[in-house]
Coordinates of C-alpha atoms in Angstrom, one line a residue:
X1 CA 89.0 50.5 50.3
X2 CA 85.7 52.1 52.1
X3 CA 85.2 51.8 55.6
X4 CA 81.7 52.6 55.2
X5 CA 79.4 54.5 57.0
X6 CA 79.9 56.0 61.0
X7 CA 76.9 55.0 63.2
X8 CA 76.1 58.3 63.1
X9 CA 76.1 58.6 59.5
X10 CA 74.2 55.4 59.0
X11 CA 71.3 56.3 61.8
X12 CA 71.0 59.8 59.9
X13 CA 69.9 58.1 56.5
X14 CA 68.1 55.6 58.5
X15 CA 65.9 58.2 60.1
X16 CA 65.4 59.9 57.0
X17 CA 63.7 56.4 55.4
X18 CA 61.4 56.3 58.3
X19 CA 58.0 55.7 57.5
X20 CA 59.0 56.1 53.5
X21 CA 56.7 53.4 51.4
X22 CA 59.8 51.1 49.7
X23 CA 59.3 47.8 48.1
X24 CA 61.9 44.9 48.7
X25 CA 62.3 42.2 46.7
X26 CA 63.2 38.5 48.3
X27 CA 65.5 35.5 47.3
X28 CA 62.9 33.5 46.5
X29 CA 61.0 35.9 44.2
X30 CA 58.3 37.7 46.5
X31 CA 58.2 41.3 46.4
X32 CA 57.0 43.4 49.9
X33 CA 56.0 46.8 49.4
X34 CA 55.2 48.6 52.7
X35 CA 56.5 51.6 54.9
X36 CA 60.1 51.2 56.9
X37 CA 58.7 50.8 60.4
X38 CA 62.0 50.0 61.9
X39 CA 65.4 47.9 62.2
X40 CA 67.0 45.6 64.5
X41 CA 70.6 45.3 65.9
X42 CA 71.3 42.4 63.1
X43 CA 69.9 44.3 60.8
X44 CA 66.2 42.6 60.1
X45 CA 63.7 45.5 58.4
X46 CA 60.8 45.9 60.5
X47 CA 57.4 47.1 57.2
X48 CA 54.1 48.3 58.5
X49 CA 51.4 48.0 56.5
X50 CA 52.9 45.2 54.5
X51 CA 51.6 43.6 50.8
X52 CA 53.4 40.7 49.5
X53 CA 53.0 39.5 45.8
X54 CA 55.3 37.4 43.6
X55 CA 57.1 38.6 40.9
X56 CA 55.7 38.1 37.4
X57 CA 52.6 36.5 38.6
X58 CA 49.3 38.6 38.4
X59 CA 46.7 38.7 41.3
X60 CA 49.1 37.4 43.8
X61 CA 48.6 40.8 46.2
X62 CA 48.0 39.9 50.2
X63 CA 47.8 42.0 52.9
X64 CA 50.0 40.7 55.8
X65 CA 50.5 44.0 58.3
X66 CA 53.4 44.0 60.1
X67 CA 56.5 41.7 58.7
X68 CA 59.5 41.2 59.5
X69 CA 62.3 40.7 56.7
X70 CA 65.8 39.3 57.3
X71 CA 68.7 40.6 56.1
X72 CA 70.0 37.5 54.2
X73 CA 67.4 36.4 52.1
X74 CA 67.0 40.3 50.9
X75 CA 68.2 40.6 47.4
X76 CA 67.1 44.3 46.6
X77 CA 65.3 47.7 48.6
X78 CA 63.8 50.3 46.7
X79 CA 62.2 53.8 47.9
X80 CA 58.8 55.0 46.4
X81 CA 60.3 58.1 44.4
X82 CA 57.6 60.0 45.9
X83 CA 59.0 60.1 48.9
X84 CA 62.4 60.9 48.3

C-alpha cells in the first residue's frame, strides 16, 4: 500500500506547477483554464487569470480573474503541455 507523498516531496512538485497555465474540469461540467496561483491548507486551488466555459457547449468562454476551486467538486487537473 503507498503512503504517498512527504510534505517535502509534495511542496517540491507543487512549486514546480506554480504559475503553469492547467485547465480543471468540475463535477458539474465547467471547465477552468487558468495559471496555479496557489493552494490552501484543505487543499482548495487558488487560478489567476481564470476562464470558465462548459464542456461541449460553444461560446460559453468568461473571464472571471481570480477563483477559487474546492477540492471536492474537482473531478480532473490537467497541465498546458507547454509548460511542462
Amino acid at each position: 500500500m503507498s503512503e504517498g507523498l512527504s510534505p517535502e516531496e509534495g511542496q517540491k512538485i507543487l512549486n514546480y506547477f506554480m504559475n503553469k497555465k492547467l485547465t480543471i474540469k468540475i463535477c458539474d461540467g465547467r471547465r477552468i483554464t487558468g495559471f496555479l496561483y496557489c493552494t490552501d491548507n484543505y487543499p482548495n486551488i487558488l487560478i489567476s487569470q481564470a476562464v470558465e466555459s462548459w464542456e461541449g457547449v460553444n461560446n460559453t468562454e468568461r473571464r472571471i480573474g481570480l477563483v477559487m476551486i474546492k477540492r471536492d467538486i474537482i473531478k480532473n487537473i490537467f497541465i498546458a503541455k507547454d509548460d511542462m
